[in-house]
Each structure stands twice: as structure tokens, then as C-alpha cells.
Amino acid sequence: MSALVTTSVKDGILTIRMNRPDKKNALTHAMYDAMGKALGEADADPAVRVVLITGTADCFCAGNDLKDFLENPPGAKNSPVLNFLKALSGAKLPVVAAVNGPAVGIGVTMLLHCDFVYISKTANLSLPFVDLGLVPEAAASMLLPHLAGHPRAAELLMLGEPFTPQQAVEMGIANATCEPQDVEAAALKTALKLAAKPRNALLQTKALMRADFESVSKRIDREAEIFKECLASPDAQEAFTAFREKRKPKFS
Ligand code: COA
């Protein structure tokens, strides 16, 4: 079996690829571990100047693996997902995302911590946390209202309805939409430009732009506590079981 997360470094760019196309790149504990570790190592490696996160040919990420949620629920502290989110939200290097297909749940919320985001025109995006009996993670409950305004954030987080790549651009989640075959090239072009910049000035600029990291980090922790409680609720268990059984959930 090929690695579910692959990493490679070229021209100062670390590419982290979610590589589980048969499950739409749904993330398991092991995948969060690999991604969190790669981000941590990149920050400490002077040969790496930029991180590029992407998925496979026609999919970015279908969110957390729902089977993993049932069998392997994350704890509120030191879970692989939390470690990954802390590594991403605290990343010192610039992070560019190439969203080459559907992005759901954490597939979207991770974008809120990237510096540049390019999305395929054909990608559907959604944040179905409430419909799964859950609450948002990755500080999305704070960052999304800040970016998009409360009413639009409520549409995404409370109604959980799919939204388009163009809407993601309008709300400030992404820089641009691209033809599907051009997404990675657009992300790589920006990554190459960044890799050629003076490293210290670039990193200091990112640090200044992300100066409220502490409050983001606290919100990630707070959400994780509530998320853990929700995960054990009958509503969430029903939502995951329904997904596995390919039927609509029946909430109490
Ligand atoms: N966890 C586990 N498995 C998942 C998954 C997830 N989050 N998302 C997709 N898969 C699996 C499906 O079960 C299916 O597996 P199977 O072939 O063994 O039946 C396979 O990936 C393909 O998914 P499918 O739904 O057939 O693909 P699609 O192109 O029709 O739809 C999505 C793609 C991403 C829109 C859809 O799979 C989806 O909505 N997934 C759930 C997303 C979600 O709720 N994530 C959690 C957010 S917190």
C-alpha cells in the first residue's frame, strides 16, 4: 500500500500530499500524525522555505475519517488532529494550499490557516459539523465569522450547506479559483515566488500577520473540548453510523 501521506522537497518547497483517493483523502490518526510531523520538521529545516499542501487528482480532503471517529475518537488534548492543527496554525513557514477537488470539514477548516489557497472550479466545499452532531474545529468558529461576517459564517457553520469555490474566494477563504488541471500549477507558482524571497523578512512578516495566534490556539483547545463531548453524543453516533450504512441519519 502506498503512503497515505507523501512528502517531497524540491526547490525549497515541501509538498505534503494527502494520498488516500479511494476514501476521498479522509484523514485518519496516522495521516494527521504524518502531516503534523512534516510541518514541524519543515519549520526546523533551513532547506525548506515554503509548504504546499494538496490532495490527489480530483479530491482535496473529505474531512476526518468518519469510521475513525467511531472507533478511535480523538481526545481533547494531544490527539493527532489537535497536534496537526497546532502545527499548521503555528507554522512559521508560508503555507500554500492547492484544493484540487471536494473539501469537507477539516478539508476546509485547515485552509483558514494557509496563507494562499487555490481551488479547482469544480470543487464543492462544506462544513457539515452540526449535521454530524459536532461543533467546528481549527478555530473556525472564530476565524470564519471574522473573515466572512457572522451571517455568512452562520450559513456555513450552522446550516452546513455546500458552497462554491467562487464563494470561498468572495469570503476571503481562498485567493483564486482555477481550472481543475491548473490548481497545483497555480499553487506551485506562488510557492516558487515565496521560496525566492528573503527568508527572514518573509517569516517575520507571516509572524506579524498571525500575531493573534495565542487566541487562535486557545479557541482550538476550547473547540476540542466541546467537540469531544459532542462526539460521544447519541446524535453524533447516529450520524456516523448512518454514513457507514449509507442512509440518512435519524436524530432524536
Ligand atoms: N470518512 C470515511 N470514509 C469516507 C469519508 C469520510 N469522511 N468521505 C468519503 N469516504 C469514503 C466513502 O465511504 C466511500 O467509500 P466506499 O467506496 O468504501 O463506499 C469513498 O470514500 C468514496 O466516497 P463517495 O461518497 O462515494 O464519493 P463522492 O465523490 O460521491 O462524494 C464527498 C465525495 C467528499 C462529497 C462524500 O464522500 C462525503 O460527503 N463524505 C463525507 C464527508 C464528511 O462528512 N466528513 C466529515 C466532516 S467533519
mmCIF file with all atom_site columns, C-alpha atoms in Angstrom, residues 47-240:
data_model
loop_
_atom_site.group_PDB
_atom_site.id
_atom_site.type_symbol
_atom_site.label_atom_id
_atom_site.label_alt_id
_atom_site.label_comp_id
_atom_site.label_asym_id
_atom_site.label_entity_id
_atom_site.label_seq_id
_atom_site.pdbx_PDB_ins_code
_atom_site.Cartn_x
_atom_site.Cartn_y
_atom_site.Cartn_z
_atom_site.occupancy
_atom_site.B_iso_or_equiv
_atom_site.pdbx_formal_charge
_atom_site.auth_seq_id
_atom_site.auth_comp_id
_atom_site.auth_asym_id
_atom_site.auth_atom_id
_atom_site.pdbx_PDB_model_num
ATOM 1   C CA . ALA A 1 47  ? 16.414  23.952 3.320   1.00 0.00 ? 47  ALA A CA 1
ATOM 2   C CA . VAL A 1 48  ? 12.625  24.285 3.339   1.00 0.00 ? 48  VAL A CA 1
ATOM 3   C CA . ARG A 1 49  ? 11.209  27.742 2.660   1.00 0.00 ? 49  ARG A CA 1
ATOM 4   C CA . VAL A 1 50  ? 7.562   27.069 1.784   1.00 0.00 ? 50  VAL A CA 1
ATOM 5   C CA . VAL A 1 51  ? 4.997   24.320 2.456   1.00 0.00 ? 51  VAL A CA 1
ATOM 6   C CA . LEU A 1 52  ? 2.486   23.245 -0.171  1.00 0.00 ? 52  LEU A CA 1
ATOM 7   C CA . ILE A 1 53  ? -0.491  21.130 0.956   1.00 0.00 ? 53  ILE A CA 1
ATOM 8   C CA . THR A 1 54  ? -2.544  19.284 -1.614  1.00 0.00 ? 54  THR A CA 1
ATOM 9   C CA . GLY A 1 55  ? -4.584  16.179 -2.314  1.00 0.00 ? 55  GLY A CA 1
ATOM 10  C CA . THR A 1 56  ? -4.889  13.774 -5.218  1.00 0.00 ? 56  THR A CA 1
ATOM 11  C CA . ALA A 1 57  ? -6.005  14.270 -8.833  1.00 0.00 ? 57  ALA A CA 1
ATOM 12  C CA . ASP A 1 58  ? -9.662  15.040 -8.160  1.00 0.00 ? 58  ASP A CA 1
ATOM 13  C CA . CYS A 1 59  ? -10.016 15.341 -4.402  1.00 0.00 ? 59  CYS A CA 1
ATOM 14  C CA . PHE A 1 60  ? -8.600  17.531 -1.651  1.00 0.00 ? 60  PHE A CA 1
ATOM 15  C CA . CYS A 1 61  ? -9.966  16.088 1.585   1.00 0.00 ? 61  CYS A CA 1
ATOM 16  C CA . ALA A 1 62  ? -13.314 14.625 2.732   1.00 0.00 ? 62  ALA A CA 1
ATOM 17  C CA . GLY A 1 63  ? -12.612 15.608 6.328   1.00 0.00 ? 63  GLY A CA 1
ATOM 18  C CA . ASN A 1 64  ? -11.946 13.377 9.267   1.00 0.00 ? 64  ASN A CA 1
ATOM 19  C CA . ASP A 1 65  ? -12.412 9.674  8.579   1.00 0.00 ? 65  ASP A CA 1
ATOM 20  C CA . LEU A 1 66  ? -15.882 9.031  9.987   1.00 0.00 ? 66  LEU A CA 1
ATOM 21  C CA . LYS A 1 67  ? -15.016 5.403  10.790  1.00 0.00 ? 67  LYS A CA 1
ATOM 22  C CA . ASP A 1 68  ? -12.051 6.636  12.803  1.00 0.00 ? 68  ASP A CA 1
ATOM 23  C CA . PHE A 1 69  ? -14.398 8.961  14.714  1.00 0.00 ? 69  PHE A CA 1
ATOM 24  C CA . LEU A 1 70  ? -16.397 5.913  15.859  1.00 0.00 ? 70  LEU A CA 1
ATOM 25  C CA . GLU A 1 71  ? -13.513 3.547  16.523  1.00 0.00 ? 71  GLU A CA 1
ATOM 26  C CA . ASN A 1 72  ? -10.771 5.924  17.529  1.00 0.00 ? 72  ASN A CA 1
ATOM 27  C CA . PRO A 1 73  ? -12.291 9.172  18.840  1.00 0.00 ? 73  PRO A CA 1
ATOM 28  C CA . PRO A 1 74  ? -9.763  11.951 19.416  1.00 0.00 ? 74  PRO A CA 1
ATOM 29  C CA . GLY A 1 75  ? -9.209  13.143 22.960  1.00 0.00 ? 75  GLY A CA 1
ATOM 30  C CA . ALA A 1 76  ? -9.395  16.815 23.870  1.00 0.00 ? 76  ALA A CA 1
ATOM 31  C CA . LYS A 1 77  ? -5.632  17.018 24.424  1.00 0.00 ? 77  LYS A CA 1
ATOM 32  C CA . ASN A 1 78  ? -2.616  15.773 22.490  1.00 0.00 ? 78  ASN A CA 1
ATOM 33  C CA . SER A 1 79  ? -4.679  13.987 19.867  1.00 0.00 ? 79  SER A CA 1
ATOM 34  C CA . PRO A 1 80  ? -3.123  13.634 16.397  1.00 0.00 ? 80  PRO A CA 1
ATOM 35  C CA . VAL A 1 81  ? -5.715  16.007 14.930  1.00 0.00 ? 81  VAL A CA 1
ATOM 36  C CA . LEU A 1 82  ? -5.013  18.624 17.577  1.00 0.00 ? 82  LEU A CA 1
ATOM 37  C CA . ASN A 1 83  ? -1.261  18.295 17.120  1.00 0.00 ? 83  ASN A CA 1
ATOM 38  C CA . PHE A 1 84  ? -1.690  18.708 13.366  1.00 0.00 ? 84  PHE A CA 1
ATOM 39  C CA . LEU A 1 85  ? -3.888  21.792 13.805  1.00 0.00 ? 85  LEU A CA 1
ATOM 40  C CA . LYS A 1 86  ? -1.436  23.365 16.237  1.00 0.00 ? 86  LYS A CA 1
ATOM 41  C CA . ALA A 1 87  ? 1.465   22.670 13.852  1.00 0.00 ? 87  ALA A CA 1
ATOM 42  C CA . LEU A 1 88  ? -0.463  24.198 10.938  1.00 0.00 ? 88  LEU A CA 1
ATOM 43  C CA . SER A 1 89  ? -1.869  27.223 12.740  1.00 0.00 ? 89  SER A CA 1
ATOM 44  C CA . GLY A 1 90  ? 1.533   27.891 14.306  1.00 0.00 ? 90  GLY A CA 1
ATOM 45  C CA . ALA A 1 91  ? 3.569   27.169 11.157  1.00 0.00 ? 91  ALA A CA 1
ATOM 46  C CA . LYS A 1 92  ? 6.434   29.625 10.775  1.00 0.00 ? 92  LYS A CA 1
ATOM 47  C CA . LEU A 1 93  ? 6.837   28.974 7.040   1.00 0.00 ? 93  LEU A CA 1
ATOM 48  C CA . PRO A 1 94  ? 4.358   30.222 4.456   1.00 0.00 ? 94  PRO A CA 1
ATOM 49  C CA . VAL A 1 95  ? 1.765   27.573 3.602   1.00 0.00 ? 95  VAL A CA 1
ATOM 50  C CA . VAL A 1 96  ? 0.098   27.330 0.185   1.00 0.00 ? 96  VAL A CA 1
ATOM 51  C CA . ALA A 1 97  ? -2.868  25.016 -0.490  1.00 0.00 ? 97  ALA A CA 1
ATOM 52  C CA . ALA A 1 98  ? -3.936  23.502 -3.828  1.00 0.00 ? 98  ALA A CA 1
ATOM 53  C CA . VAL A 1 99  ? -7.531  22.324 -3.404  1.00 0.00 ? 99  VAL A CA 1
ATOM 54  C CA . ASN A 1 100 ? -7.999  20.000 -6.344  1.00 0.00 ? 100 ASN A CA 1
ATOM 55  C CA . GLY A 1 101 ? -11.476 18.666 -5.523  1.00 0.00 ? 101 GLY A CA 1
ATOM 56  C CA . PRO A 1 102 ? -14.062 18.353 -2.737  1.00 0.00 ? 102 PRO A CA 1
ATOM 57  C CA . ALA A 1 103 ? -13.109 19.753 0.641   1.00 0.00 ? 103 ALA A CA 1
ATOM 58  C CA . VAL A 1 104 ? -15.255 18.870 3.653   1.00 0.00 ? 104 VAL A CA 1
ATOM 59  C CA . GLY A 1 105 ? -14.899 19.606 7.370   1.00 0.00 ? 105 GLY A CA 1
ATOM 60  C CA . ILE A 1 106 ? -11.239 19.857 8.252   1.00 0.00 ? 106 ILE A CA 1
ATOM 61  C CA . GLY A 1 107 ? -10.579 19.862 4.489   1.00 0.00 ? 107 GLY A CA 1
ATOM 62  C CA . VAL A 1 108 ? -11.977 23.394 4.638   1.00 0.00 ? 108 VAL A CA 1
ATOM 63  C CA . THR A 1 109 ? -11.018 24.495 8.138   1.00 0.00 ? 109 THR A CA 1
ATOM 64  C CA . MET A 1 110 ? -7.334  23.753 7.501   1.00 0.00 ? 110 MET A CA 1
ATOM 65  C CA . LEU A 1 111 ? -7.499  26.339 4.697   1.00 0.00 ? 111 LEU A CA 1
ATOM 66  C CA . LEU A 1 112 ? -8.171  29.045 7.278   1.00 0.00 ? 112 LEU A CA 1
ATOM 67  C CA . HIS A 1 113 ? -4.556  28.547 8.423   1.00 0.00 ? 113 HIS A CA 1
ATOM 68  C CA . CYS A 1 114 ? -2.964  28.620 4.990   1.00 0.00 ? 114 CYS A CA 1
ATOM 69  C CA . ASP A 1 115 ? -1.518  31.825 3.571   1.00 0.00 ? 115 ASP A CA 1
ATOM 70  C CA . PHE A 1 116 ? -2.510  31.195 -0.049  1.00 0.00 ? 116 PHE A CA 1
ATOM 71  C CA . VAL A 1 117 ? -5.335  28.975 -1.285  1.00 0.00 ? 117 VAL A CA 1
ATOM 72  C CA . TYR A 1 118 ? -6.117  27.981 -4.894  1.00 0.00 ? 118 TYR A CA 1
ATOM 73  C CA . ILE A 1 119 ? -9.294  25.996 -5.567  1.00 0.00 ? 119 ILE A CA 1
ATOM 74  C CA . SER A 1 120 ? -10.498 23.973 -8.519  1.00 0.00 ? 120 SER A CA 1
ATOM 75  C CA . LYS A 1 121 ? -13.646 25.466 -10.057 1.00 0.00 ? 121 LYS A CA 1
ATOM 76  C CA . THR A 1 122 ? -15.234 22.029 -9.772  1.00 0.00 ? 122 THR A CA 1
ATOM 77  C CA . ALA A 1 123 ? -14.600 21.568 -6.034  1.00 0.00 ? 123 ALA A CA 1
ATOM 78  C CA . ASN A 1 124 ? -17.546 21.514 -3.642  1.00 0.00 ? 124 ASN A CA 1
ATOM 79  C CA . LEU A 1 125 ? -16.894 22.776 -0.139  1.00 0.00 ? 125 LEU A CA 1
ATOM 80  C CA . SER A 1 126 ? -18.867 22.166 3.050   1.00 0.00 ? 126 SER A CA 1
ATOM 81  C CA . LEU A 1 127 ? -18.669 22.338 6.819   1.00 0.00 ? 127 LEU A CA 1
ATOM 82  C CA . PRO A 1 128 ? -21.268 19.768 7.976   1.00 0.00 ? 128 PRO A CA 1
ATOM 83  C CA . PHE A 1 129 ? -20.244 19.736 11.642  1.00 0.00 ? 129 PHE A CA 1
ATOM 84  C CA . VAL A 1 130 ? -23.712 20.479 13.072  1.00 0.00 ? 130 VAL A CA 1
ATOM 85  C CA . ASP A 1 131 ? -25.333 17.858 10.829  1.00 0.00 ? 131 ASP A CA 1
ATOM 86  C CA . LEU A 1 132 ? -22.912 15.343 12.318  1.00 0.00 ? 132 LEU A CA 1
ATOM 87  C CA . GLY A 1 133 ? -23.843 16.392 15.863  1.00 0.00 ? 133 GLY A CA 1
ATOM 88  C CA . LEU A 1 134 ? -20.483 18.161 16.192  1.00 0.00 ? 134 LEU A CA 1
ATOM 89  C CA . VAL A 1 135 ? -19.022 21.659 16.530  1.00 0.00 ? 135 VAL A CA 1
ATOM 90  C CA . PRO A 1 136 ? -16.407 23.285 14.281  1.00 0.00 ? 136 PRO A CA 1
ATOM 91  C CA . GLU A 1 137 ? -12.684 22.789 14.900  1.00 0.00 ? 137 GLU A CA 1
ATOM 92  C CA . ALA A 1 138 ? -9.467  24.546 13.897  1.00 0.00 ? 138 ALA A CA 1
ATOM 93  C CA . ALA A 1 139 ? -10.775 27.810 15.418  1.00 0.00 ? 139 ALA A CA 1
ATOM 94  C CA . ALA A 1 140 ? -13.259 28.022 12.535  1.00 0.00 ? 140 ALA A CA 1
ATOM 95  C CA . SER A 1 141 ? -15.887 29.275 14.990  1.00 0.00 ? 141 SER A CA 1
ATOM 96  C CA . MET A 1 142 ? -13.703 32.366 15.440  1.00 0.00 ? 142 MET A CA 1
ATOM 97  C CA . LEU A 1 143 ? -11.858 32.730 12.138  1.00 0.00 ? 143 LEU A CA 1
ATOM 98  C CA . LEU A 1 144 ? -14.801 32.271 9.778   1.00 0.00 ? 144 LEU A CA 1
ATOM 99  C CA . PRO A 1 145 ? -17.070 34.959 11.296  1.00 0.00 ? 145 PRO A CA 1
ATOM 100 C CA . HIS A 1 146 ? -14.004 37.213 11.312  1.00 0.00 ? 146 HIS A CA 1
ATOM 101 C CA . LEU A 1 147 ? -13.346 36.582 7.601   1.00 0.00 ? 147 LEU A CA 1
ATOM 102 C CA . ALA A 1 148 ? -16.841 36.305 6.189   1.00 0.00 ? 148 ALA A CA 1
ATOM 103 C CA . GLY A 1 149 ? -19.007 38.152 8.731   1.00 0.00 ? 149 GLY A CA 1
ATOM 104 C CA . HIS A 1 150 ? -21.342 36.446 11.171  1.00 0.00 ? 150 HIS A CA 1
ATOM 105 C CA . PRO A 1 151 ? -24.381 35.891 8.892   1.00 0.00 ? 151 PRO A CA 1
ATOM 106 C CA . ARG A 1 152 ? -22.396 34.174 6.155   1.00 0.00 ? 152 ARG A CA 1
ATOM 107 C CA . ALA A 1 153 ? -20.372 32.171 8.661   1.00 0.00 ? 153 ALA A CA 1
ATOM 108 C CA . ALA A 1 154 ? -23.668 31.063 10.216  1.00 0.00 ? 154 ALA A CA 1
ATOM 109 C CA . GLU A 1 155 ? -24.819 29.814 6.810   1.00 0.00 ? 155 GLU A CA 1
ATOM 110 C CA . LEU A 1 156 ? -21.681 27.723 6.503   1.00 0.00 ? 156 LEU A CA 1
ATOM 111 C CA . LEU A 1 157 ? -21.333 26.521 10.076  1.00 0.00 ? 157 LEU A CA 1
ATOM 112 C CA . MET A 1 158 ? -24.947 26.253 11.249  1.00 0.00 ? 158 MET A CA 1
ATOM 113 C CA . LEU A 1 159 ? -26.769 25.293 8.050   1.00 0.00 ? 159 LEU A CA 1
ATOM 114 C CA . GLY A 1 160 ? -23.772 23.320 6.792   1.00 0.00 ? 160 GLY A CA 1
ATOM 115 C CA . GLU A 1 161 ? -24.830 23.766 3.185   1.00 0.00 ? 161 GLU A CA 1
ATOM 116 C CA . PRO A 1 162 ? -22.255 23.247 0.423   1.00 0.00 ? 162 PRO A CA 1
ATOM 117 C CA . PHE A 1 163 ? -20.649 26.371 -1.001  1.00 0.00 ? 163 PHE A CA 1
ATOM 118 C CA . THR A 1 164 ? -18.774 27.068 -4.195  1.00 0.00 ? 164 THR A CA 1
ATOM 119 C CA . PRO A 1 165 ? -15.105 27.854 -4.800  1.00 0.00 ? 165 PRO A CA 1
ATOM 120 C CA . GLN A 1 166 ? -16.167 31.306 -6.044  1.00 0.00 ? 166 GLN A CA 1
ATOM 121 C CA . GLN A 1 167 ? -17.968 31.939 -2.726  1.00 0.00 ? 167 GLN A CA 1
ATOM 122 C CA . ALA A 1 168 ? -14.818 30.824 -0.911  1.00 0.00 ? 168 ALA A CA 1
ATOM 123 C CA . VAL A 1 169 ? -12.871 33.493 -2.798  1.00 0.00 ? 169 VAL A CA 1
ATOM 124 C CA . GLU A 1 170 ? -15.511 36.153 -2.077  1.00 0.00 ? 170 GLU A CA 1
ATOM 125 C CA . MET A 1 171 ? -15.438 35.283 1.639   1.00 0.00 ? 171 MET A CA 1
ATOM 126 C CA . GLY A 1 172 ? -11.665 35.532 1.821   1.00 0.00 ? 172 GLY A CA 1
ATOM 127 C CA . ILE A 1 173 ? -11.053 31.810 2.360   1.00 0.00 ? 173 ILE A CA 1
ATOM 128 C CA . ALA A 1 174 ? -9.232  31.451 -0.970  1.00 0.00 ? 174 ALA A CA 1
ATOM 129 C CA . ASN A 1 175 ? -7.195  33.570 -3.369  1.00 0.00 ? 175 ASN A CA 1
ATOM 130 C CA . ALA A 1 176 ? -8.465  32.280 -6.692  1.00 0.00 ? 176 ALA A CA 1
ATOM 131 C CA . THR A 1 177 ? -10.362 29.568 -8.492  1.00 0.00 ? 177 THR A CA 1
ATOM 132 C CA . CYS A 1 178 ? -8.625  27.651 -11.266 1.00 0.00 ? 178 CYS A CA 1
ATOM 133 C CA . GLU A 1 179 ? -9.431  25.110 -13.927 1.00 0.00 ? 179 GLU A CA 1
ATOM 134 C CA . PRO A 1 180 ? -9.024  21.679 -12.266 1.00 0.00 ? 180 PRO A CA 1
ATOM 135 C CA . GLN A 1 181 ? -5.860  20.843 -14.210 1.00 0.00 ? 181 GLN A CA 1
ATOM 136 C CA . ASP A 1 182 ? -4.269  24.206 -13.287 1.00 0.00 ? 182 ASP A CA 1
ATOM 137 C CA . VAL A 1 183 ? -4.716  24.211 -9.484  1.00 0.00 ? 183 VAL A CA 1
ATOM 138 C CA . GLU A 1 184 ? -1.404  22.666 -8.499  1.00 0.00 ? 184 GLU A CA 1
ATOM 139 C CA . ALA A 1 185 ? 0.471   24.766 -11.052 1.00 0.00 ? 185 ALA A CA 1
ATOM 140 C CA . ALA A 1 186 ? -1.081  27.960 -9.639  1.00 0.00 ? 186 ALA A CA 1
ATOM 141 C CA . ALA A 1 187 ? -0.127  26.956 -6.091  1.00 0.00 ? 187 ALA A CA 1
ATOM 142 C CA . LEU A 1 188 ? 3.364   25.971 -7.176  1.00 0.00 ? 188 LEU A CA 1
ATOM 143 C CA . LYS A 1 189 ? 3.869   29.292 -8.986  1.00 0.00 ? 189 LYS A CA 1
ATOM 144 C CA . THR A 1 190 ? 3.124   31.178 -5.757  1.00 0.00 ? 190 THR A CA 1
ATOM 145 C CA . ALA A 1 191 ? 5.248   28.756 -3.719  1.00 0.00 ? 191 ALA A CA 1
ATOM 146 C CA . LEU A 1 192 ? 8.207   29.326 -6.073  1.00 0.00 ? 192 LEU A CA 1
ATOM 147 C CA . LYS A 1 193 ? 7.818   33.101 -5.788  1.00 0.00 ? 193 LYS A CA 1
ATOM 148 C CA . LEU A 1 194 ? 7.791   32.806 -1.987  1.00 0.00 ? 194 LEU A CA 1
ATOM 149 C CA . ALA A 1 195 ? 10.800  30.470 -1.987  1.00 0.00 ? 195 ALA A CA 1
ATOM 150 C CA . ALA A 1 196 ? 12.842  33.148 -3.772  1.00 0.00 ? 196 ALA A CA 1
ATOM 151 C CA . LYS A 1 197 ? 12.061  35.861 -1.175  1.00 0.00 ? 197 LYS A CA 1
ATOM 152 C CA . PRO A 1 198 ? 14.421  36.837 1.655   1.00 0.00 ? 198 PRO A CA 1
ATOM 153 C CA . ARG A 1 199 ? 13.646  34.145 4.220   1.00 0.00 ? 199 ARG A CA 1
ATOM 154 C CA . ASN A 1 200 ? 13.844  36.163 7.417   1.00 0.00 ? 200 ASN A CA 1
ATOM 155 C CA . ALA A 1 201 ? 11.703  39.060 6.150   1.00 0.00 ? 201 ALA A CA 1
ATOM 156 C CA . LEU A 1 202 ? 9.099   36.633 4.865   1.00 0.00 ? 202 LEU A CA 1
ATOM 157 C CA . LEU A 1 203 ? 8.920   34.628 8.098   1.00 0.00 ? 203 LEU A CA 1
ATOM 158 C CA . GLN A 1 204 ? 8.797   37.761 10.233  1.00 0.00 ? 204 GLN A CA 1
ATOM 159 C CA . THR A 1 205 ? 6.002   39.139 8.059   1.00 0.00 ? 205 THR A CA 1
ATOM 160 C CA . LYS A 1 206 ? 3.969   35.953 8.477   1.00 0.00 ? 206 LYS A CA 1
ATOM 161 C CA . ALA A 1 207 ? 4.574   36.036 12.233  1.00 0.00 ? 207 ALA A CA 1
ATOM 162 C CA . LEU A 1 208 ? 3.327   39.627 12.391  1.00 0.00 ? 208 LEU A CA 1
ATOM 163 C CA . MET A 1 209 ? 0.268   38.806 10.289  1.00 0.00 ? 209 MET A CA 1
ATOM 164 C CA . ARG A 1 210 ? -0.572  35.867 12.580  1.00 0.00 ? 210 ARG A CA 1
ATOM 165 C CA . ALA A 1 211 ? 0.150   37.754 15.782  1.00 0.00 ? 211 ALA A CA 1
ATOM 166 C CA . ASP A 1 212 ? -3.108  36.714 17.434  1.00 0.00 ? 212 ASP A CA 1
ATOM 167 C CA . PHE A 1 213 ? -2.000  33.073 17.322  1.00 0.00 ? 213 PHE A CA 1
ATOM 168 C CA . GLU A 1 214 ? -2.480  32.729 21.071  1.00 0.00 ? 214 GLU A CA 1
ATOM 169 C CA . SER A 1 215 ? -6.197  33.416 20.904  1.00 0.00 ? 215 SER A CA 1
ATOM 170 C CA . VAL A 1 216 ? -6.487  31.089 17.898  1.00 0.00 ? 216 VAL A CA 1
ATOM 171 C CA . SER A 1 217 ? -4.677  28.392 19.831  1.00 0.00 ? 217 SER A CA 1
ATOM 172 C CA . LYS A 1 218 ? -6.972  28.855 22.832  1.00 0.00 ? 218 LYS A CA 1
ATOM 173 C CA . ARG A 1 219 ? -10.037 28.628 20.593  1.00 0.00 ? 219 ARG A CA 1
ATOM 174 C CA . ILE A 1 220 ? -8.705  25.410 19.029  1.00 0.00 ? 220 ILE A CA 1
ATOM 175 C CA . ASP A 1 221 ? -8.417  23.949 22.552  1.00 0.00 ? 221 ASP A CA 1
ATOM 176 C CA . ARG A 1 222 ? -11.874 25.137 23.616  1.00 0.00 ? 222 ARG A CA 1
ATOM 177 C CA . GLU A 1 223 ? -13.489 23.738 20.481  1.00 0.00 ? 223 GLU A CA 1
ATOM 178 C CA . ALA A 1 224 ? -11.659 20.439 21.004  1.00 0.00 ? 224 ALA A CA 1
ATOM 179 C CA . GLU A 1 225 ? -13.165 20.062 24.485  1.00 0.00 ? 225 GLU A CA 1
ATOM 180 C CA . ILE A 1 226 ? -16.713 20.628 23.225  1.00 0.00 ? 226 ILE A CA 1
ATOM 181 C CA . PHE A 1 227 ? -16.037 18.534 20.121  1.00 0.00 ? 227 PHE A CA 1
ATOM 182 C CA . LYS A 1 228 ? -15.010 15.596 22.323  1.00 0.00 ? 228 LYS A CA 1
ATOM 183 C CA . GLU A 1 229 ? -18.249 15.832 24.326  1.00 0.00 ? 229 GLU A CA 1
ATOM 184 C CA . CYS A 1 230 ? -20.331 16.067 21.144  1.00 0.00 ? 230 CYS A CA 1
ATOM 185 C CA . LEU A 1 231 ? -18.514 13.099 19.630  1.00 0.00 ? 231 LEU A CA 1
ATOM 186 C CA . ALA A 1 232 ? -19.818 10.850 22.393  1.00 0.00 ? 232 ALA A CA 1
ATOM 187 C CA . SER A 1 233 ? -23.397 12.090 21.951  1.00 0.00 ? 233 SER A CA 1
ATOM 188 C CA . PRO A 1 234 ? -26.142 9.848  20.523  1.00 0.00 ? 234 PRO A CA 1
ATOM 189 C CA . ASP A 1 235 ? -26.635 12.351 17.663  1.00 0.00 ? 235 ASP A CA 1
ATOM 190 C CA . ALA A 1 236 ? -23.019 12.070 16.503  1.00 0.00 ? 236 ALA A CA 1
ATOM 191 C CA . GLN A 1 237 ? -23.002 8.297  16.870  1.00 0.00 ? 237 GLN A CA 1
ATOM 192 C CA . GLU A 1 238 ? -26.175 8.125  14.785  1.00 0.00 ? 238 GLU A CA 1
ATOM 193 C CA . ALA A 1 239 ? -24.692 10.429 12.111  1.00 0.00 ? 239 ALA A CA 1
ATOM 194 C CA . PHE A 1 240 ? -21.538 8.285  11.746  1.00 0.00 ? 240 PHE A CA 1
#
